[in-house]
Amino acid sequence: MKKVVLSLFAILAGTSFAMAADGGCDSFKWPVAREQALFAAAPATQSGAALAAGGAADLALEPVDAVSFTVPPERAPAAGTFGATASVTVPPEGELQISLSGEAWIDVIQDGHATKSAAFSGVKTCPGIRKSVRFKLTPGAATIQLSGAKDESIKVAVLAPE
């Protein structure tokens, strides 16, 4: 009887954990299934690389003091954190959704100025995805700046909003 109760407890605990994980990702303001699929196969990429809209990368970060930001990050990064820059071509629609696997600040720079985000969604209970931020931009060149990350790499997806 004791083994049956323990087995039943293990099954229920596993089910509850799976439901909590699904519920965490469902807590985003918009779907993040595309990011989950892209992050699973994101190629390793160095800071300063060009990111393709519609794709993802596992971006290597550098100590924030060593990163050459186009403009200072809007939120000053703490000492001992990591960051990176990447270029992207904004599609004709002018909207980008940038999602990260971990905590970091996102600035998008166009024409020498940081662009304010249009929408933000962040969830701490979704495995593999921490935040997703939308920007309304002008079609053409832009720079993505990441700062304040605690880890030396982060997965980033650059998508058109759904």
mmCIF file with all atom_site columns, C-alpha atoms in Angstrom:
data_model
loop_
_atom_site.group_PDB
_atom_site.id
_atom_site.type_symbol
_atom_site.label_atom_id
_atom_site.label_alt_id
_atom_site.label_comp_id
_atom_site.label_asym_id
_atom_site.label_entity_id
_atom_site.label_seq_id
_atom_site.pdbx_PDB_ins_code
_atom_site.Cartn_x
_atom_site.Cartn_y
_atom_site.Cartn_z
_atom_site.occupancy
_atom_site.B_iso_or_equiv
_atom_site.pdbx_formal_charge
_atom_site.auth_seq_id
_atom_site.auth_comp_id
_atom_site.auth_asym_id
_atom_site.auth_atom_id
_atom_site.pdbx_PDB_model_num
ATOM 1   C CA . MET A 1 1   ? 0.000  0.000  0.000   1.00 0.00 ? 1   MET A CA 1
ATOM 2   C CA . LYS A 1 2   ? 2.851  2.363  0.879   1.00 0.00 ? 2   LYS A CA 1
ATOM 3   C CA . LYS A 1 3   ? 4.440  1.812  -2.588  1.00 0.00 ? 3   LYS A CA 1
ATOM 4   C CA . VAL A 1 4   ? 1.107  2.486  -4.313  1.00 0.00 ? 4   VAL A CA 1
ATOM 5   C CA . VAL A 1 5   ? 0.660  5.745  -2.412  1.00 0.00 ? 5   VAL A CA 1
ATOM 6   C CA . LEU A 1 6   ? 4.246  6.812  -3.200  1.00 0.00 ? 6   LEU A CA 1
ATOM 7   C CA . SER A 1 7   ? 3.806  5.888  -6.877  1.00 0.00 ? 7   SER A CA 1
ATOM 8   C CA . LEU A 1 8   ? 0.540  7.802  -7.067  1.00 0.00 ? 8   LEU A CA 1
ATOM 9   C CA . PHE A 1 9   ? 2.212  10.782 -5.373  1.00 0.00 ? 9   PHE A CA 1
ATOM 10  C CA . ALA A 1 10  ? 5.091  10.672 -7.907  1.00 0.00 ? 10  ALA A CA 1
ATOM 11  C CA . ILE A 1 11  ? 2.636  10.578 -10.833 1.00 0.00 ? 11  ILE A CA 1
ATOM 12  C CA . LEU A 1 12  ? 0.597  13.465 -9.461  1.00 0.00 ? 12  LEU A CA 1
ATOM 13  C CA . ALA A 1 13  ? 3.713  15.510 -8.669  1.00 0.00 ? 13  ALA A CA 1
ATOM 14  C CA . GLY A 1 14  ? 5.034  14.954 -12.205 1.00 0.00 ? 14  GLY A CA 1
ATOM 15  C CA . THR A 1 15  ? 1.694  15.932 -13.706 1.00 0.00 ? 15  THR A CA 1
ATOM 16  C CA . SER A 1 16  ? 1.525  19.059 -11.560 1.00 0.00 ? 16  SER A CA 1
ATOM 17  C CA . PHE A 1 17  ? 5.049  20.054 -12.600 1.00 0.00 ? 17  PHE A CA 1
ATOM 18  C CA . ALA A 1 18  ? 4.233  19.569 -16.294 1.00 0.00 ? 18  ALA A CA 1
ATOM 19  C CA . MET A 1 19  ? 1.032  21.585 -15.925 1.00 0.00 ? 19  MET A CA 1
ATOM 20  C CA . ALA A 1 20  ? 2.898  24.359 -14.108 1.00 0.00 ? 20  ALA A CA 1
ATOM 21  C CA . ALA A 1 21  ? 5.530  24.483 -16.859 1.00 0.00 ? 21  ALA A CA 1
ATOM 22  C CA . ASP A 1 22  ? 2.863  24.683 -19.580 1.00 0.00 ? 22  ASP A CA 1
ATOM 23  C CA . GLY A 1 23  ? 0.916  27.246 -17.555 1.00 0.00 ? 23  GLY A CA 1
ATOM 24  C CA . GLY A 1 24  ? 4.080  29.335 -17.226 1.00 0.00 ? 24  GLY A CA 1
ATOM 25  C CA . CYS A 1 25  ? 4.531  29.628 -20.975 1.00 0.00 ? 25  CYS A CA 1
ATOM 26  C CA . ASP A 1 26  ? 0.813  30.252 -21.449 1.00 0.00 ? 26  ASP A CA 1
ATOM 27  C CA . SER A 1 27  ? 1.198  33.250 -19.138 1.00 0.00 ? 27  SER A CA 1
ATOM 28  C CA . PHE A 1 28  ? 2.955  35.294 -21.839 1.00 0.00 ? 28  PHE A CA 1
ATOM 29  C CA . LYS A 1 29  ? 0.754  37.970 -23.448 1.00 0.00 ? 29  LYS A CA 1
ATOM 30  C CA . TRP A 1 30  ? 1.332  36.289 -26.837 1.00 0.00 ? 30  TRP A CA 1
ATOM 31  C CA . PRO A 1 31  ? 2.377  32.794 -27.995 1.00 0.00 ? 31  PRO A CA 1
ATOM 32  C CA . VAL A 1 32  ? 6.053  31.825 -27.627 1.00 0.00 ? 32  VAL A CA 1
ATOM 33  C CA . ALA A 1 33  ? 5.924  28.422 -29.368 1.00 0.00 ? 33  ALA A CA 1
ATOM 34  C CA . ARG A 1 34  ? 7.992  29.724 -32.314 1.00 0.00 ? 34  ARG A CA 1
ATOM 35  C CA . GLU A 1 35  ? 10.752 30.786 -29.928 1.00 0.00 ? 35  GLU A CA 1
ATOM 36  C CA . GLN A 1 36  ? 10.719 27.412 -28.179 1.00 0.00 ? 36  GLN A CA 1
ATOM 37  C CA . ALA A 1 37  ? 11.174 25.634 -31.510 1.00 0.00 ? 37  ALA A CA 1
ATOM 38  C CA . LEU A 1 38  ? 13.897 28.019 -32.709 1.00 0.00 ? 38  LEU A CA 1
ATOM 39  C CA . PHE A 1 39  ? 15.815 27.993 -29.411 1.00 0.00 ? 39  PHE A CA 1
ATOM 40  C CA . ALA A 1 40  ? 16.124 24.196 -29.556 1.00 0.00 ? 40  ALA A CA 1
ATOM 41  C CA . ALA A 1 41  ? 18.371 24.452 -32.641 1.00 0.00 ? 41  ALA A CA 1
ATOM 42  C CA . ALA A 1 42  ? 19.811 27.973 -32.278 1.00 0.00 ? 42  ALA A CA 1
ATOM 43  C CA . PRO A 1 43  ? 23.345 28.129 -33.700 1.00 0.00 ? 43  PRO A CA 1
ATOM 44  C CA . ALA A 1 44  ? 26.215 29.530 -31.631 1.00 0.00 ? 44  ALA A CA 1
ATOM 45  C CA . THR A 1 45  ? 26.848 33.145 -32.644 1.00 0.00 ? 45  THR A CA 1
ATOM 46  C CA . GLN A 1 46  ? 29.382 35.755 -31.542 1.00 0.00 ? 46  GLN A CA 1
ATOM 47  C CA . SER A 1 47  ? 28.618 39.277 -30.356 1.00 0.00 ? 47  SER A CA 1
ATOM 48  C CA . GLY A 1 48  ? 28.583 41.739 -33.250 1.00 0.00 ? 48  GLY A CA 1
ATOM 49  C CA . ALA A 1 49  ? 27.043 39.267 -35.701 1.00 0.00 ? 49  ALA A CA 1
ATOM 50  C CA . ALA A 1 50  ? 24.124 39.955 -38.000 1.00 0.00 ? 50  ALA A CA 1
ATOM 51  C CA . LEU A 1 51  ? 20.904 38.280 -36.857 1.00 0.00 ? 51  LEU A CA 1
ATOM 52  C CA . ALA A 1 52  ? 18.266 37.338 -39.407 1.00 0.00 ? 52  ALA A CA 1
ATOM 53  C CA . ALA A 1 53  ? 14.668 38.345 -38.786 1.00 0.00 ? 53  ALA A CA 1
ATOM 54  C CA . GLY A 1 54  ? 12.748 35.081 -38.519 1.00 0.00 ? 54  GLY A CA 1
ATOM 55  C CA . GLY A 1 55  ? 15.576 33.227 -36.786 1.00 0.00 ? 55  GLY A CA 1
ATOM 56  C CA . ALA A 1 56  ? 17.331 32.655 -33.500 1.00 0.00 ? 56  ALA A CA 1
ATOM 57  C CA . ALA A 1 57  ? 20.895 32.471 -32.217 1.00 0.00 ? 57  ALA A CA 1
ATOM 58  C CA . ASP A 1 58  ? 22.708 31.268 -29.120 1.00 0.00 ? 58  ASP A CA 1
ATOM 59  C CA . LEU A 1 59  ? 24.612 34.513 -28.625 1.00 0.00 ? 59  LEU A CA 1
ATOM 60  C CA . ALA A 1 60  ? 27.965 34.502 -26.822 1.00 0.00 ? 60  ALA A CA 1
ATOM 61  C CA . LEU A 1 61  ? 28.121 37.443 -24.432 1.00 0.00 ? 61  LEU A CA 1
ATOM 62  C CA . GLU A 1 62  ? 31.136 39.432 -23.264 1.00 0.00 ? 62  GLU A CA 1
ATOM 63  C CA . PRO A 1 63  ? 31.832 41.198 -19.975 1.00 0.00 ? 63  PRO A CA 1
ATOM 64  C CA . VAL A 1 64  ? 29.682 44.314 -20.220 1.00 0.00 ? 64  VAL A CA 1
ATOM 65  C CA . ASP A 1 65  ? 32.749 46.574 -19.763 1.00 0.00 ? 65  ASP A CA 1
ATOM 66  C CA . ALA A 1 66  ? 34.221 45.155 -22.990 1.00 0.00 ? 66  ALA A CA 1
ATOM 67  C CA . VAL A 1 67  ? 31.127 45.687 -25.175 1.00 0.00 ? 67  VAL A CA 1
ATOM 68  C CA . SER A 1 68  ? 31.149 48.690 -27.525 1.00 0.00 ? 68  SER A CA 1
ATOM 69  C CA . PHE A 1 69  ? 27.543 49.839 -27.300 1.00 0.00 ? 69  PHE A CA 1
ATOM 70  C CA . THR A 1 70  ? 26.291 52.253 -29.970 1.00 0.00 ? 70  THR A CA 1
ATOM 71  C CA . VAL A 1 71  ? 24.585 54.269 -27.223 1.00 0.00 ? 71  VAL A CA 1
ATOM 72  C CA . PRO A 1 72  ? 24.759 53.622 -23.470 1.00 0.00 ? 72  PRO A CA 1
ATOM 73  C CA . PRO A 1 73  ? 22.160 51.031 -22.388 1.00 0.00 ? 73  PRO A CA 1
ATOM 74  C CA . GLU A 1 74  ? 18.939 52.628 -21.135 1.00 0.00 ? 74  GLU A CA 1
ATOM 75  C CA . ARG A 1 75  ? 19.308 50.647 -17.908 1.00 0.00 ? 75  ARG A CA 1
ATOM 76  C CA . ALA A 1 76  ? 22.873 50.791 -16.612 1.00 0.00 ? 76  ALA A CA 1
ATOM 77  C CA . PRO A 1 77  ? 24.198 47.223 -16.333 1.00 0.00 ? 77  PRO A CA 1
ATOM 78  C CA . ALA A 1 78  ? 25.529 45.996 -13.000 1.00 0.00 ? 78  ALA A CA 1
ATOM 79  C CA . ALA A 1 79  ? 29.235 45.286 -12.644 1.00 0.00 ? 79  ALA A CA 1
ATOM 80  C CA . GLY A 1 80  ? 30.171 41.709 -13.460 1.00 0.00 ? 80  GLY A CA 1
ATOM 81  C CA . THR A 1 81  ? 27.330 41.205 -15.956 1.00 0.00 ? 81  THR A CA 1
ATOM 82  C CA . PHE A 1 82  ? 27.490 40.386 -19.656 1.00 0.00 ? 82  PHE A CA 1
ATOM 83  C CA . GLY A 1 83  ? 26.261 41.922 -22.888 1.00 0.00 ? 83  GLY A CA 1
ATOM 84  C CA . ALA A 1 84  ? 26.459 41.894 -26.660 1.00 0.00 ? 84  ALA A CA 1
ATOM 85  C CA . THR A 1 85  ? 25.445 43.739 -29.781 1.00 0.00 ? 85  THR A CA 1
ATOM 86  C CA . ALA A 1 86  ? 24.030 42.393 -33.024 1.00 0.00 ? 86  ALA A CA 1
ATOM 87  C CA . SER A 1 87  ? 22.812 43.968 -36.222 1.00 0.00 ? 87  SER A CA 1
ATOM 88  C CA . VAL A 1 88  ? 19.463 43.209 -37.822 1.00 0.00 ? 88  VAL A CA 1
ATOM 89  C CA . THR A 1 89  ? 17.574 44.380 -40.877 1.00 0.00 ? 89  THR A CA 1
ATOM 90  C CA . VAL A 1 90  ? 14.068 45.482 -39.922 1.00 0.00 ? 90  VAL A CA 1
ATOM 91  C CA . PRO A 1 91  ? 11.529 44.134 -42.445 1.00 0.00 ? 91  PRO A CA 1
ATOM 92  C CA . PRO A 1 92  ? 9.209  46.451 -44.436 1.00 0.00 ? 92  PRO A CA 1
ATOM 93  C CA . GLU A 1 93  ? 6.428  45.980 -41.844 1.00 0.00 ? 93  GLU A CA 1
ATOM 94  C CA . GLY A 1 94  ? 8.708  47.713 -39.333 1.00 0.00 ? 94  GLY A CA 1
ATOM 95  C CA . GLU A 1 95  ? 7.891  45.510 -36.351 1.00 0.00 ? 95  GLU A CA 1
ATOM 96  C CA . LEU A 1 96  ? 10.178 43.146 -34.484 1.00 0.00 ? 96  LEU A CA 1
ATOM 97  C CA . GLN A 1 97  ? 9.611  40.855 -31.528 1.00 0.00 ? 97  GLN A CA 1
ATOM 98  C CA . ILE A 1 98  ? 12.823 40.041 -29.675 1.00 0.00 ? 98  ILE A CA 1
ATOM 99  C CA . SER A 1 99  ? 12.673 37.166 -27.205 1.00 0.00 ? 99  SER A CA 1
ATOM 100 C CA . LEU A 1 100 ? 15.364 36.021 -24.786 1.00 0.00 ? 100 LEU A CA 1
ATOM 101 C CA . SER A 1 101 ? 16.020 32.754 -22.978 1.00 0.00 ? 101 SER A CA 1
ATOM 102 C CA . GLY A 1 102 ? 17.321 34.542 -19.885 1.00 0.00 ? 102 GLY A CA 1
ATOM 103 C CA . GLU A 1 103 ? 17.335 37.855 -18.083 1.00 0.00 ? 103 GLU A CA 1
ATOM 104 C CA . ALA A 1 104 ? 18.964 40.788 -19.886 1.00 0.00 ? 104 ALA A CA 1
ATOM 105 C CA . TRP A 1 105 ? 18.059 44.307 -20.887 1.00 0.00 ? 105 TRP A CA 1
ATOM 106 C CA . ILE A 1 106 ? 17.211 44.870 -24.582 1.00 0.00 ? 106 ILE A CA 1
ATOM 107 C CA . ASP A 1 107 ? 17.811 48.150 -26.390 1.00 0.00 ? 107 ASP A CA 1
ATOM 108 C CA . VAL A 1 108 ? 17.149 48.538 -30.123 1.00 0.00 ? 108 VAL A CA 1
ATOM 109 C CA . ILE A 1 109 ? 19.071 51.378 -31.743 1.00 0.00 ? 109 ILE A CA 1
ATOM 110 C CA . GLN A 1 110 ? 18.103 53.112 -34.988 1.00 0.00 ? 110 GLN A CA 1
ATOM 111 C CA . ASP A 1 111 ? 19.547 56.359 -36.335 1.00 0.00 ? 111 ASP A CA 1
ATOM 112 C CA . GLY A 1 112 ? 21.739 56.698 -33.249 1.00 0.00 ? 112 GLY A CA 1
ATOM 113 C CA . HIS A 1 113 ? 18.834 56.574 -30.775 1.00 0.00 ? 113 HIS A CA 1
ATOM 114 C CA . ALA A 1 114 ? 17.304 53.921 -28.540 1.00 0.00 ? 114 ALA A CA 1
ATOM 115 C CA . THR A 1 115 ? 13.750 53.007 -29.546 1.00 0.00 ? 115 THR A CA 1
ATOM 116 C CA . LYS A 1 116 ? 11.119 52.603 -26.832 1.00 0.00 ? 116 LYS A CA 1
ATOM 117 C CA . SER A 1 117 ? 9.462  49.205 -26.735 1.00 0.00 ? 117 SER A CA 1
ATOM 118 C CA . ALA A 1 118 ? 5.851  48.950 -27.939 1.00 0.00 ? 118 ALA A CA 1
ATOM 119 C CA . ALA A 1 119 ? 4.948  45.965 -25.735 1.00 0.00 ? 119 ALA A CA 1
ATOM 120 C CA . PHE A 1 120 ? 6.590  43.675 -23.192 1.00 0.00 ? 120 PHE A CA 1
ATOM 121 C CA . SER A 1 121 ? 5.843  40.258 -21.762 1.00 0.00 ? 121 SER A CA 1
ATOM 122 C CA . GLY A 1 122 ? 7.980  38.455 -19.219 1.00 0.00 ? 122 GLY A CA 1
ATOM 123 C CA . VAL A 1 123 ? 7.439  35.188 -17.371 1.00 0.00 ? 123 VAL A CA 1
ATOM 124 C CA . LYS A 1 124 ? 9.807  33.544 -14.905 1.00 0.00 ? 124 LYS A CA 1
ATOM 125 C CA . THR A 1 125 ? 8.029  30.162 -14.995 1.00 0.00 ? 125 THR A CA 1
ATOM 126 C CA . CYS A 1 126 ? 8.405  29.311 -18.701 1.00 0.00 ? 126 CYS A CA 1
ATOM 127 C CA . PRO A 1 127 ? 11.341 26.944 -19.218 1.00 0.00 ? 127 PRO A CA 1
ATOM 128 C CA . GLY A 1 128 ? 13.800 28.377 -21.742 1.00 0.00 ? 128 GLY A CA 1
ATOM 129 C CA . ILE A 1 129 ? 12.095 31.721 -22.394 1.00 0.00 ? 129 ILE A CA 1
ATOM 130 C CA . ARG A 1 130 ? 12.247 34.661 -19.994 1.00 0.00 ? 130 ARG A CA 1
ATOM 131 C CA . LYS A 1 131 ? 11.008 37.686 -21.923 1.00 0.00 ? 131 LYS A CA 1
ATOM 132 C CA . SER A 1 132 ? 9.638  38.900 -25.221 1.00 0.00 ? 132 SER A CA 1
ATOM 133 C CA . VAL A 1 133 ? 9.642  42.556 -26.280 1.00 0.00 ? 133 VAL A CA 1
ATOM 134 C CA . ARG A 1 134 ? 8.032  44.178 -29.320 1.00 0.00 ? 134 ARG A CA 1
ATOM 135 C CA . PHE A 1 135 ? 9.372  47.227 -31.135 1.00 0.00 ? 135 PHE A CA 1
ATOM 136 C CA . LYS A 1 136 ? 7.862  49.439 -33.870 1.00 0.00 ? 136 LYS A CA 1
ATOM 137 C CA . LEU A 1 137 ? 10.751 50.494 -36.065 1.00 0.00 ? 137 LEU A CA 1
ATOM 138 C CA . THR A 1 138 ? 11.595 51.978 -39.416 1.00 0.00 ? 138 THR A CA 1
ATOM 139 C CA . PRO A 1 139 ? 12.452 49.399 -42.096 1.00 0.00 ? 139 PRO A CA 1
ATOM 140 C CA . GLY A 1 140 ? 16.213 49.110 -42.543 1.00 0.00 ? 140 GLY A CA 1
ATOM 141 C CA . ALA A 1 141 ? 19.263 48.704 -40.344 1.00 0.00 ? 141 ALA A CA 1
ATOM 142 C CA . ALA A 1 142 ? 19.068 48.472 -36.557 1.00 0.00 ? 142 ALA A CA 1
ATOM 143 C CA . THR A 1 143 ? 21.339 47.374 -33.726 1.00 0.00 ? 143 THR A CA 1
ATOM 144 C CA . ILE A 1 144 ? 20.198 45.132 -30.893 1.00 0.00 ? 144 ILE A CA 1
ATOM 145 C CA . GLN A 1 145 ? 22.032 45.743 -27.622 1.00 0.00 ? 145 GLN A CA 1
ATOM 146 C CA . LEU A 1 146 ? 21.798 43.253 -24.764 1.00 0.00 ? 146 LEU A CA 1
ATOM 147 C CA . SER A 1 147 ? 23.166 44.136 -21.329 1.00 0.00 ? 147 SER A CA 1
ATOM 148 C CA . GLY A 1 148 ? 22.979 43.122 -17.693 1.00 0.00 ? 148 GLY A CA 1
ATOM 149 C CA . ALA A 1 149 ? 22.912 39.354 -18.330 1.00 0.00 ? 149 ALA A CA 1
ATOM 150 C CA . LYS A 1 150 ? 24.207 37.131 -15.549 1.00 0.00 ? 150 LYS A CA 1
ATOM 151 C CA . ASP A 1 151 ? 25.313 34.310 -17.876 1.00 0.00 ? 151 ASP A CA 1
ATOM 152 C CA . GLU A 1 152 ? 27.904 34.267 -20.668 1.00 0.00 ? 152 GLU A CA 1
ATOM 153 C CA . SER A 1 153 ? 25.398 33.289 -23.356 1.00 0.00 ? 153 SER A CA 1
ATOM 154 C CA . ILE A 1 154 ? 21.749 33.851 -24.133 1.00 0.00 ? 154 ILE A CA 1
ATOM 155 C CA . LYS A 1 155 ? 19.400 32.648 -26.831 1.00 0.00 ? 155 LYS A CA 1
ATOM 156 C CA . VAL A 1 156 ? 17.734 35.407 -28.801 1.00 0.00 ? 156 VAL A CA 1
ATOM 157 C CA . ALA A 1 157 ? 14.925 35.131 -31.356 1.00 0.00 ? 157 ALA A CA 1
ATOM 158 C CA . VAL A 1 158 ? 14.134 37.966 -33.766 1.00 0.00 ? 158 VAL A CA 1
ATOM 159 C CA . LEU A 1 159 ? 10.650 37.537 -35.226 1.00 0.00 ? 159 LEU A CA 1
ATOM 160 C CA . ALA A 1 160 ? 7.751  39.449 -36.705 1.00 0.00 ? 160 ALA A CA 1
ATOM 161 C CA . PRO A 1 161 ? 4.936  39.647 -34.142 1.00 0.00 ? 161 PRO A CA 1
ATOM 162 C CA . GLU A 1 162 ? 2.037  37.231 -34.646 1.00 0.00 ? 162 GLU A CA 1
#
